[in-house]
mmCIF file of C-alpha atoms and ligand atoms in Angstrom:
data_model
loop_
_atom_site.group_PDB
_atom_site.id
_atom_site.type_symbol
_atom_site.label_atom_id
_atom_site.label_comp_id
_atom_site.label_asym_id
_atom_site.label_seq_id
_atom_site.Cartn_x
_atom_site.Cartn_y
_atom_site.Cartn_z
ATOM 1 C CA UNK A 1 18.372 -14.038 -12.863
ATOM 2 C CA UNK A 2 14.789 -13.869 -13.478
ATOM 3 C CA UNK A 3 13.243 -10.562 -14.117
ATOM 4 C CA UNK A 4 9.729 -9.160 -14.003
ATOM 5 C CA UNK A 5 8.416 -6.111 -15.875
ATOM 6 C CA UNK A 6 4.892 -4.044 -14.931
ATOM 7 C CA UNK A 7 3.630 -1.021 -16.130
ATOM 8 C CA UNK A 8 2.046 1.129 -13.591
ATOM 9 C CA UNK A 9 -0.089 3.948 -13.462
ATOM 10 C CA UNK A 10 -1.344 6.205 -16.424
ATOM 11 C CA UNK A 11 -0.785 4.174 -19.398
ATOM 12 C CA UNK A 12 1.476 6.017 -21.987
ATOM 13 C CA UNK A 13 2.612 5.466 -25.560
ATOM 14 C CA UNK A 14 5.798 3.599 -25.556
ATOM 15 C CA UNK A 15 5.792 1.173 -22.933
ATOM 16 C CA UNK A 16 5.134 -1.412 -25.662
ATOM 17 C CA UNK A 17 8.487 -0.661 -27.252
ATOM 18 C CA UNK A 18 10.039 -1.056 -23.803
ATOM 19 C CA UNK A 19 7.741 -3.946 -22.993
ATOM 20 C CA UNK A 20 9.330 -5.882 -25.958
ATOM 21 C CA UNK A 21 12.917 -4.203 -25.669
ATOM 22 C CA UNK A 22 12.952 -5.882 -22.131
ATOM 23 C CA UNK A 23 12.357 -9.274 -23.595
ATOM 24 C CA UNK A 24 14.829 -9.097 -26.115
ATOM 25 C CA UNK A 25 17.403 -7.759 -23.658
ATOM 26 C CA UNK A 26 16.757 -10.144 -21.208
ATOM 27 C CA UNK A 27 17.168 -12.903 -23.781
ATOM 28 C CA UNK A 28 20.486 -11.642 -24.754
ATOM 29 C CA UNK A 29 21.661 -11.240 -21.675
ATOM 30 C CA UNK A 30 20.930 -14.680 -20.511
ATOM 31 C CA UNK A 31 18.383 -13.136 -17.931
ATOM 32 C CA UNK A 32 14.467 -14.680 -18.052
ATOM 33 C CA UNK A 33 12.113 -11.963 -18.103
ATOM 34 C CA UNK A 34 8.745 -12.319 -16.566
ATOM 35 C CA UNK A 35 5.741 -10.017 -17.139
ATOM 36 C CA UNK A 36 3.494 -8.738 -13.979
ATOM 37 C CA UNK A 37 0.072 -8.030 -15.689
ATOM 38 C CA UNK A 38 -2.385 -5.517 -14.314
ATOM 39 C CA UNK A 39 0.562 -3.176 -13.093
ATOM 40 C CA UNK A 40 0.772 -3.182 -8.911
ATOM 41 C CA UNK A 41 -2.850 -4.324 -8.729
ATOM 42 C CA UNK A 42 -1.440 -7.964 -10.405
ATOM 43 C CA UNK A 43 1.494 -8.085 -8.317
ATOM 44 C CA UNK A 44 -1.099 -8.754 -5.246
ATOM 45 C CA UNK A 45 -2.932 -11.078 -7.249
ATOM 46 C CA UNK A 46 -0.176 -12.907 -8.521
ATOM 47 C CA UNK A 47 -0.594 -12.200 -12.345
ATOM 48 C CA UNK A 48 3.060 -12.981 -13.094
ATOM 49 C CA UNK A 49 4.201 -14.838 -15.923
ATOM 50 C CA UNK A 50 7.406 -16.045 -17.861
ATOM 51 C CA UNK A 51 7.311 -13.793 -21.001
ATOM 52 C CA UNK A 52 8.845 -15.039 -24.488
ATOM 53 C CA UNK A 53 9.905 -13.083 -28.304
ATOM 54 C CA UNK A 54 6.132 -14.339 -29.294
ATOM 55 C CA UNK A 55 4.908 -12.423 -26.446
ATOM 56 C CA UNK A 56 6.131 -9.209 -28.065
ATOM 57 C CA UNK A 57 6.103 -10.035 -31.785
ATOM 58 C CA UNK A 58 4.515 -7.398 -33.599
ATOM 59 C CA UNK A 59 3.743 -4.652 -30.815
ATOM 60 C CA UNK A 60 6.845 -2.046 -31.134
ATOM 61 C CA UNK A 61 3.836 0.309 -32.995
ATOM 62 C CA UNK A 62 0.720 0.022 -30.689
ATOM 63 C CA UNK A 63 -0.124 2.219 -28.296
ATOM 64 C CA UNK A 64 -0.676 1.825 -24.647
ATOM 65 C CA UNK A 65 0.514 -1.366 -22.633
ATOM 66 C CA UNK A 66 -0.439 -5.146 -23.586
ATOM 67 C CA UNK A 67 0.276 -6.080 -20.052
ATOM 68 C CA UNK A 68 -1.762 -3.781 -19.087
ATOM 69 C CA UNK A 69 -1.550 -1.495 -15.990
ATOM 70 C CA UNK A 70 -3.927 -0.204 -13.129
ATOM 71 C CA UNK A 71 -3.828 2.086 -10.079
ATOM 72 C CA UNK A 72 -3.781 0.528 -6.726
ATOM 73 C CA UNK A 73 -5.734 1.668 -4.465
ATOM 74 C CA UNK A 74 -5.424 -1.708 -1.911
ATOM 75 C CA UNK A 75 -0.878 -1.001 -2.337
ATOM 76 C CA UNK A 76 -1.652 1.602 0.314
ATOM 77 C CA UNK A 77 -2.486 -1.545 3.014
ATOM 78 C CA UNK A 78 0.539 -2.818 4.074
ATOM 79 C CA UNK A 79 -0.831 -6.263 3.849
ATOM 80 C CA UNK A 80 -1.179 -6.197 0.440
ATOM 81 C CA UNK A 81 2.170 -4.945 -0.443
ATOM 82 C CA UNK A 82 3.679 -8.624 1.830
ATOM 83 C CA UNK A 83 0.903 -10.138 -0.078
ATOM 84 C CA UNK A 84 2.629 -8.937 -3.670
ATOM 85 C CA UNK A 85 5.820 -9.574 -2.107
ATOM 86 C CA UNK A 86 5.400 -13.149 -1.359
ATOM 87 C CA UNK A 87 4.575 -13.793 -5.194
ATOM 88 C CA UNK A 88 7.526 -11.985 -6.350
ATOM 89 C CA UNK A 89 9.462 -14.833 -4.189
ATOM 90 C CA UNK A 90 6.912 -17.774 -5.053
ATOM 91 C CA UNK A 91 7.798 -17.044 -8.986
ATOM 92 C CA UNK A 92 11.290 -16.761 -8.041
ATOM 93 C CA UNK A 93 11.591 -13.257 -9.097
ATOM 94 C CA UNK A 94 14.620 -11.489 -8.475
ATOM 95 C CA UNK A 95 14.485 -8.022 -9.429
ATOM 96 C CA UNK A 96 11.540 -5.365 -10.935
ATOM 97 C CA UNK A 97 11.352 -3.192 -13.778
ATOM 98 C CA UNK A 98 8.980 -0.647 -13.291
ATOM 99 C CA UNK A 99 7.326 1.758 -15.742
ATOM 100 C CA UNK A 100 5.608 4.509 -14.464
ATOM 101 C CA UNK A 101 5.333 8.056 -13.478
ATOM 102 C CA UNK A 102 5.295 9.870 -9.914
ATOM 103 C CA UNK A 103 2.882 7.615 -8.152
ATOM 104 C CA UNK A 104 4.538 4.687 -8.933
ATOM 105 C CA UNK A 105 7.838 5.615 -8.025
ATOM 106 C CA UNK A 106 6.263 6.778 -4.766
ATOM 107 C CA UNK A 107 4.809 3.027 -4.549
ATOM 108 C CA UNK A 108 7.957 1.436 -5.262
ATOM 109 C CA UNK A 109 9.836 3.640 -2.446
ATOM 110 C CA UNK A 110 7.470 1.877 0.083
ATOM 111 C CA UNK A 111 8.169 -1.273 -1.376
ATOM 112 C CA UNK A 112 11.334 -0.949 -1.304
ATOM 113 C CA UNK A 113 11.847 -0.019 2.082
ATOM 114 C CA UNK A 114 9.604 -2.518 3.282
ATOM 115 C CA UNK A 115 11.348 -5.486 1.500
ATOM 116 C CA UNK A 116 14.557 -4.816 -0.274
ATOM 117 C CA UNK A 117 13.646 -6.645 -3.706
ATOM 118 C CA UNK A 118 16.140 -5.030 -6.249
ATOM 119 C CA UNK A 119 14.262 -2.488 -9.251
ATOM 120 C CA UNK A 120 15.016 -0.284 -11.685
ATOM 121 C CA UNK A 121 12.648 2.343 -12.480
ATOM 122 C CA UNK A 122 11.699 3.866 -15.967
ATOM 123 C CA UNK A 123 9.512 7.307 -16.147
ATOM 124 C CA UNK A 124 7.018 6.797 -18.086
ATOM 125 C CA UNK A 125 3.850 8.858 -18.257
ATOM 126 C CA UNK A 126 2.157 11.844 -20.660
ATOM 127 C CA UNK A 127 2.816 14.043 -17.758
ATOM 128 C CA UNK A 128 6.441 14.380 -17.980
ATOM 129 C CA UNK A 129 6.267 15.832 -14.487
ATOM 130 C CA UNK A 130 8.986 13.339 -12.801
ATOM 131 C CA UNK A 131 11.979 15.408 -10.618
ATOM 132 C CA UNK A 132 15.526 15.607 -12.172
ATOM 133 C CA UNK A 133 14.133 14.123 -15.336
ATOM 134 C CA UNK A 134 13.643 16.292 -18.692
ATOM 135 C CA UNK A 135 11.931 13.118 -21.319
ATOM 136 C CA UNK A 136 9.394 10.170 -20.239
ATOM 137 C CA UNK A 137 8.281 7.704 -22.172
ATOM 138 C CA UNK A 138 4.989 8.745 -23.740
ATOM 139 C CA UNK A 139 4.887 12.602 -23.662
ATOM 140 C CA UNK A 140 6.689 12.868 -27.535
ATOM 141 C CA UNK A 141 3.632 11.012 -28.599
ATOM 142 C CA UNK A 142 0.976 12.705 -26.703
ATOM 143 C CA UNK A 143 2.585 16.590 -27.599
ATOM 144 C CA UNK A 144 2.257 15.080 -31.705
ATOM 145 C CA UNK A 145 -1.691 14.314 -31.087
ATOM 146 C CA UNK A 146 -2.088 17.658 -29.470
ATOM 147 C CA UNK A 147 -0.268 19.320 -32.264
ATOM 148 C CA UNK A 148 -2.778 17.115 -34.760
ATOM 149 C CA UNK A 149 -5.365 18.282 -33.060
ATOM 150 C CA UNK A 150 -4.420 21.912 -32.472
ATOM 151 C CA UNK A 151 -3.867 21.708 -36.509
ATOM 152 C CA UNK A 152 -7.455 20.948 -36.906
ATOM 153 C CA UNK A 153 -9.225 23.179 -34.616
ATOM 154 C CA UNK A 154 -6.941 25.931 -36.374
ATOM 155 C CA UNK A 155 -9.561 24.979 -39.620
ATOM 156 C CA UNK A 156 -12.242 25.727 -38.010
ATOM 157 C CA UNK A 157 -11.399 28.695 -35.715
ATOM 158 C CA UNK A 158 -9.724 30.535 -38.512
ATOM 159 C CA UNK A 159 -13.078 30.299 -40.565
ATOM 160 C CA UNK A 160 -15.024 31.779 -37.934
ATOM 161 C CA UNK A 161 -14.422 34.826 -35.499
ATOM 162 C CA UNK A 162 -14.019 32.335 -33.100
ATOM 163 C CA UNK A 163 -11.817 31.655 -29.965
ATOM 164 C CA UNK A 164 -11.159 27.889 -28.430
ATOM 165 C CA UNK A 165 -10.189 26.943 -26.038
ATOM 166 C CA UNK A 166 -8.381 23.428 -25.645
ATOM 167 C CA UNK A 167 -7.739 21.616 -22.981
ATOM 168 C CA UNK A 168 -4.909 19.481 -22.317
ATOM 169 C CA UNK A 169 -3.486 17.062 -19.415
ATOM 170 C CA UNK A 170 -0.724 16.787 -17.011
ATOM 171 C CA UNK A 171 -2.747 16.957 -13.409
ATOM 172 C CA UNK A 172 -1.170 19.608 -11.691
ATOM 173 C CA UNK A 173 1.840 19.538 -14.208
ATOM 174 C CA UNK A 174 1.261 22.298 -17.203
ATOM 175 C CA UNK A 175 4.425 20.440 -19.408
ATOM 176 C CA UNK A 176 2.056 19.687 -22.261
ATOM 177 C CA UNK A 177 -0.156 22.669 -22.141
ATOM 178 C CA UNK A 178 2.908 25.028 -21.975
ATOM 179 C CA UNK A 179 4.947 23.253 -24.804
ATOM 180 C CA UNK A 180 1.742 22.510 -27.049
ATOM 181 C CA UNK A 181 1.051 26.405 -26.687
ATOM 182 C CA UNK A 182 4.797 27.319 -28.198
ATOM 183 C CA UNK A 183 4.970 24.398 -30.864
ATOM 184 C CA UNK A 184 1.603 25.581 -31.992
ATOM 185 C CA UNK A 185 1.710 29.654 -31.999
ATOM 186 C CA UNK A 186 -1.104 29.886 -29.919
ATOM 187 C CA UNK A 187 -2.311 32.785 -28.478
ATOM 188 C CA UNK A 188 -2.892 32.269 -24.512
ATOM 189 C CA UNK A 189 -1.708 29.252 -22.296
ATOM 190 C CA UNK A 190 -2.448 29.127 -18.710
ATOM 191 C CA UNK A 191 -0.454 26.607 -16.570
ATOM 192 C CA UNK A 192 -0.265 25.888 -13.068
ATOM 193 C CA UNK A 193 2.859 26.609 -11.831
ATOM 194 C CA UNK A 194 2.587 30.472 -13.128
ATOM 195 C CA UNK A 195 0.260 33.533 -12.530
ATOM 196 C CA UNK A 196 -1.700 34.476 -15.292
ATOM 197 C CA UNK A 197 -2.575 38.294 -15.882
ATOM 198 C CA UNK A 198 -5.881 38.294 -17.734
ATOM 199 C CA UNK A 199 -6.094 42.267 -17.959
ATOM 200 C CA UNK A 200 -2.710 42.022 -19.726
ATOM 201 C CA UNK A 201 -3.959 39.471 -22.269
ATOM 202 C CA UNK A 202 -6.956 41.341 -22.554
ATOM 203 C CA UNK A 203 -5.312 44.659 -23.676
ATOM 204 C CA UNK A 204 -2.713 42.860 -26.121
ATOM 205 C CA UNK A 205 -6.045 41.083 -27.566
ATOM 206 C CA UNK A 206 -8.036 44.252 -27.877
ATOM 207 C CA UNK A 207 -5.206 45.733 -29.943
ATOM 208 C CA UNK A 208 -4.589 42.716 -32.085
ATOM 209 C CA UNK A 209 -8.049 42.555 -33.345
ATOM 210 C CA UNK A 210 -7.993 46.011 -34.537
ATOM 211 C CA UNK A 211 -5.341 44.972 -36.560
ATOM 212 C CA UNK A 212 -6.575 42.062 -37.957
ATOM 213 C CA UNK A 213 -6.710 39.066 -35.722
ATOM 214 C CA UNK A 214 -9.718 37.337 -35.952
ATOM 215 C CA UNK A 215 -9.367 33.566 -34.663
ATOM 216 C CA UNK A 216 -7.793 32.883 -31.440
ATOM 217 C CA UNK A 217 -6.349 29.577 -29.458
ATOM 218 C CA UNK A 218 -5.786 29.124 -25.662
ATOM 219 C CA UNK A 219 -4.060 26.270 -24.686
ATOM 220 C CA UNK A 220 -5.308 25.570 -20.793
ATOM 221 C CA UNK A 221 -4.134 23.062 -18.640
ATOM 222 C CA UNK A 222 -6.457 20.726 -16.890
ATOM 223 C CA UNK A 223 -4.980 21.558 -13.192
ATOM 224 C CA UNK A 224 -6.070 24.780 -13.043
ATOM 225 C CA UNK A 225 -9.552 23.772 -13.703
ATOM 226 C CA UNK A 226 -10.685 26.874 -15.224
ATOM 227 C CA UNK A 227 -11.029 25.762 -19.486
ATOM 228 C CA UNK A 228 -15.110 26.622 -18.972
ATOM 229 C CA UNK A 229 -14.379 30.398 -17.234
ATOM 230 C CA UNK A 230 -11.890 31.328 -19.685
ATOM 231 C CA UNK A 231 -14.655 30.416 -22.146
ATOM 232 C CA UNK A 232 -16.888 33.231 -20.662
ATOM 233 C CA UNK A 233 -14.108 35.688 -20.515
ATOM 234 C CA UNK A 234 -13.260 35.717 -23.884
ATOM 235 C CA UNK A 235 -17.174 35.808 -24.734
ATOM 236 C CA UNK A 236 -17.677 38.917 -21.824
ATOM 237 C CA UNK A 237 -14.344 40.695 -22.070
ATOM 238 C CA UNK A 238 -13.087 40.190 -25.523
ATOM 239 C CA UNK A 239 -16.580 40.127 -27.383
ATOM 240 C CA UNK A 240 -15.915 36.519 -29.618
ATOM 241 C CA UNK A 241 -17.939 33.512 -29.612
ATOM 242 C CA UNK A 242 -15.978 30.811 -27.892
ATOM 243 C CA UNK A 243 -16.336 26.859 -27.629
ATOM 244 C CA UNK A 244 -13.895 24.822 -25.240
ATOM 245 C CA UNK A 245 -12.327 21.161 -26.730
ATOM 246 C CA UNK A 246 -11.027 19.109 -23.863
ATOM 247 C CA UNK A 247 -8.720 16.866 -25.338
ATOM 248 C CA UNK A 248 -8.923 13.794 -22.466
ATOM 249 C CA UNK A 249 -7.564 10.230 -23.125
ATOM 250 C CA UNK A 250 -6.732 11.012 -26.776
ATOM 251 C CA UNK A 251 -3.625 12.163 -25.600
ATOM 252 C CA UNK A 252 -2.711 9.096 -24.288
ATOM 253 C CA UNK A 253 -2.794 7.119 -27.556
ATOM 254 C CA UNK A 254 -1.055 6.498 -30.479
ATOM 255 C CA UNK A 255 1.400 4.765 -32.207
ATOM 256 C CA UNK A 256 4.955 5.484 -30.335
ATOM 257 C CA UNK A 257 6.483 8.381 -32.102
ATOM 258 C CA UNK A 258 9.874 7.355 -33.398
ATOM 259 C CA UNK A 259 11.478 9.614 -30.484
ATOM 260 C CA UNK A 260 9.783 7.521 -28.061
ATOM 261 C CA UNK A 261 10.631 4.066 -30.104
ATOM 262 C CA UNK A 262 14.653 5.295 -29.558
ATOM 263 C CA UNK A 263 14.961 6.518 -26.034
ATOM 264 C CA UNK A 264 12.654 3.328 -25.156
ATOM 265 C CA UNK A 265 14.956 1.337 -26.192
ATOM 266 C CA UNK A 266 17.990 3.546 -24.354
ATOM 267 C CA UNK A 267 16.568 3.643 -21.335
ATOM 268 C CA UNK A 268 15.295 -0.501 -20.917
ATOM 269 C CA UNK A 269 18.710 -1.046 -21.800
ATOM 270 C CA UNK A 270 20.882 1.345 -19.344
ATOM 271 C CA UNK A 271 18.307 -0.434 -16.919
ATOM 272 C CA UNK A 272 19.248 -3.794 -18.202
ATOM 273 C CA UNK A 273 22.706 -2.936 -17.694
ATOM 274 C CA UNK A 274 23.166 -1.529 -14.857
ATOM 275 C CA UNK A 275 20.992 -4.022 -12.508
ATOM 276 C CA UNK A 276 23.009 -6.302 -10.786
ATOM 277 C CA UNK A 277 25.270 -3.562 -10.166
ATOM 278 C CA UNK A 278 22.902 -0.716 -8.686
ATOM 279 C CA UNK A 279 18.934 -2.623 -7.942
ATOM 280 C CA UNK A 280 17.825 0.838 -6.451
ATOM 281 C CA UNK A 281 17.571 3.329 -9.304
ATOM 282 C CA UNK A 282 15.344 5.263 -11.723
ATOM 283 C CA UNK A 283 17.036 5.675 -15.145
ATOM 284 C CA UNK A 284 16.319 9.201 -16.056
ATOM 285 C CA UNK A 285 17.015 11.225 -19.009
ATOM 286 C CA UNK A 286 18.706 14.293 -18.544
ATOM 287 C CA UNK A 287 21.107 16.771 -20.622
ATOM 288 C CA UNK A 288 20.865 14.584 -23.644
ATOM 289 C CA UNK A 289 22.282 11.110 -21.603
ATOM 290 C CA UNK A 290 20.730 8.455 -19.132
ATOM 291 C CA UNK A 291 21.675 8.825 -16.177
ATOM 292 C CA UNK A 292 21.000 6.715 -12.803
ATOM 293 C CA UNK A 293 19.266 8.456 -9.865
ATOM 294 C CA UNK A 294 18.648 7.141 -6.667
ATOM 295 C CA UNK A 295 14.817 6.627 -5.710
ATOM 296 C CA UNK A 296 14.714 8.751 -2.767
ATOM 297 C CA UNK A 297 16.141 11.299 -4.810
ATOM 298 C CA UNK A 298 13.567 11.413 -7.264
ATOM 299 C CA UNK A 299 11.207 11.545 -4.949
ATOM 300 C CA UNK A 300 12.029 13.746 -2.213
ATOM 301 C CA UNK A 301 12.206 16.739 -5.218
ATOM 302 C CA UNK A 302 9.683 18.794 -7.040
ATOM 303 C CA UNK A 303 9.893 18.740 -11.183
ATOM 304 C CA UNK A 304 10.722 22.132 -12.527
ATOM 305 C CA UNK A 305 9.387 23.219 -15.533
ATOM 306 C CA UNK A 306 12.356 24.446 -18.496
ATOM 307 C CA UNK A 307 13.178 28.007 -17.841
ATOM 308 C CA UNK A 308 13.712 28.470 -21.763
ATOM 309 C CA UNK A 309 10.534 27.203 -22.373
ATOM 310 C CA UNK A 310 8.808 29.552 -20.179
ATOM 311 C CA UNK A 311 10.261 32.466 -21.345
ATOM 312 C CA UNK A 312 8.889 31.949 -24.747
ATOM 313 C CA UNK A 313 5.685 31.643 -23.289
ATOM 314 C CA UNK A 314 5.718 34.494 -21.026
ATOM 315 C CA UNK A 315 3.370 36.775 -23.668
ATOM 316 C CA UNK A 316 0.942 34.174 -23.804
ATOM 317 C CA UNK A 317 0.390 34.600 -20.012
ATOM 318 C CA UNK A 318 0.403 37.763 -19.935
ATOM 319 C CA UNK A 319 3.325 38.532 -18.067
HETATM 320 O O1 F6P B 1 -1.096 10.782 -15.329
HETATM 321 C C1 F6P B 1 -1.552 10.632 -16.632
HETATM 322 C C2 F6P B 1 -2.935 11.205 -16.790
HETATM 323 O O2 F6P B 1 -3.336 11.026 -18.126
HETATM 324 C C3 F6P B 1 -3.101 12.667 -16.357
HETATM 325 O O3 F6P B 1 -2.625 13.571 -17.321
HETATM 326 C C4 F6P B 1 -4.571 12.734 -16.126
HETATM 327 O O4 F6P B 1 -4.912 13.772 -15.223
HETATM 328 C C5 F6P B 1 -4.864 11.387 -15.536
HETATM 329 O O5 F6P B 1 -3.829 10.513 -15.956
HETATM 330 C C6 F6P B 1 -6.186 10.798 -15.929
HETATM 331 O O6 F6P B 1 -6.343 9.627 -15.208
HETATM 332 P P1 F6P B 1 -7.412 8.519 -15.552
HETATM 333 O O7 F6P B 1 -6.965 7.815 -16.793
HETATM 334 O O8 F6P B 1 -7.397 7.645 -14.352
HETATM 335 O O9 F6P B 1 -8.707 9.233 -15.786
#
């Protein structure tokens, strides 16, 4: 059986692990893996090659993807999509491995529809925003350079009166904002999928500098937009000096945390496993196991954000 791997989308630390976990298991399986470079973007142009152990010597630590990855804007014309179709079956390739986050899967459901070529898909993006899914591959590493970061800005804030605001990513999903803000005791994080109370905040803060507080951090996810207003407010309403750090692309590098090295490795082989048996799935990671979800599944549902999580965060929205 010869099998092709591409990485798709927002490129996220970890896919090289997978990238070389898929050779190996291929090998041992007696399958022939193939890589698709350039993510769906290559799989028009035909950038598909065999893929061998030298291929992946050396890359378990790096960051980001060495077969690189795109987003498509031509996969929306059907015409491409027969186009990528017909060089899956001119390099004899019988199924996909796909690593990617929402959009992707999205891609693949059309693809699939359209032409039945057997997948399995991985989540894997900084986002960790994918339905019925709690871990994808990437967002262990990017939460460890926010805390890094959040460590540093600490240094500075706390030797000024000072109050920063950081941005992080996610698009409309506030996973990293909301679990950087409890990991890292800061003082305000505003996330999409909740309403804020500002007035609340502002009371609580107006207290807790009488009694001492003199530094503070709010954690803001990009979605809402809003990093450079809550800037102002805590320079009009609170009375400190304020500077905004947007984190950006940082977040998606680094060396694969050893998290991400291990569940990697899990999940390319549950997909390795499991397809001959069921080509229409996304491996996800949920309640501690892998477990095998159907495509339309994944994404005919809406992520939910960890009630737990929220809880503890409820004070730093004031709510
Ligand atoms: O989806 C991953 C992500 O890093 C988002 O968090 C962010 O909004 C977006 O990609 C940035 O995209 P680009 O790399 O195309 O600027």
């Amino acid at each position: 059986m010869n099998i092709a791997i591409l990485t798709s989308g927002g490129d996220s630390s970890g896919m090289n692990p997978a990238i070389k976990k898929f050779v190996e298991c291929c090998y041992e399986k007696n399958y022939t893996p193939y890589f698709i470079y350039d993510g769906l973007e290559g799989m028009i142009d035909g950038k598909i090659k065999k893929a061998s152990y030298k291929d992946v010597a050396g890359i378990i630590y790096r960051g980001g993807t060495i077969i690189r990855s795109s987003r498509s804007k031509r996969w929306y014309e059907k015409k491409y999509r027969k186009i990528a179709y017909e060089n899956l079956k001119n390099n004899k390739i019988d199924a996909l491995i796909i690593l990617g986050g929402d959009g992707s899967f999205r891609a693949l459901d059309v693809f699939y529809d359209e032409f039945k070529i057997p997948f399995m898909g991985i989540p894997a993006t900084i986002d960790n925003d994918i339905p019925l899914n709690e871990y994808t591959i990437g967002v262990d590493t990017a939460l460890n350079v926010i805390r890094e970061a959040v460590d540093d800005i600490r240094d500075t804030a706390s030797s000024f009166s000072r109050a920063f605001v950081i941005e992080t990513m996610g698009r409309e999903c506030g996973y990293l904002a909301l679990t950087s803000a409890v990991a890292n005791g800061a003082e305000m994080c505003l996330i999409p999928e909740v309403k804020y109370n500002l007035d609340n905040l502002k009371k609580r803060y107006l207290d807790e500098i009488k009694n001492g507080r003199s530094y503070f951090l709010a954690i803001v996810a990009e979605g809402l937009n809003i990093s450079y207003k809550i800037k102002e407010w805590f320079e009009k309403e609170i009375g400190f000096e304020s500077r905004v750090t947007i984190l950006g692309h940082i977040q998606r590098g680094g060396s694969p945390t050893v998290i991400e090295r291990l569940r990697t490795a899990e999940f390319v082989k549950t997909a390795l496993d499991n397809i001959e048996k069921n080509p229409d799935k996304i491996v996800t990671y949920y309640d501690d196991k892998f477990v095998l979800r159907d495509l339309k599944d994944i994404v005919n549902s809406k992520y939910e954000l960890d009630e737990n999580m929220l809880a503890l965060a409820k004070k730093l929205m004031g709510i």
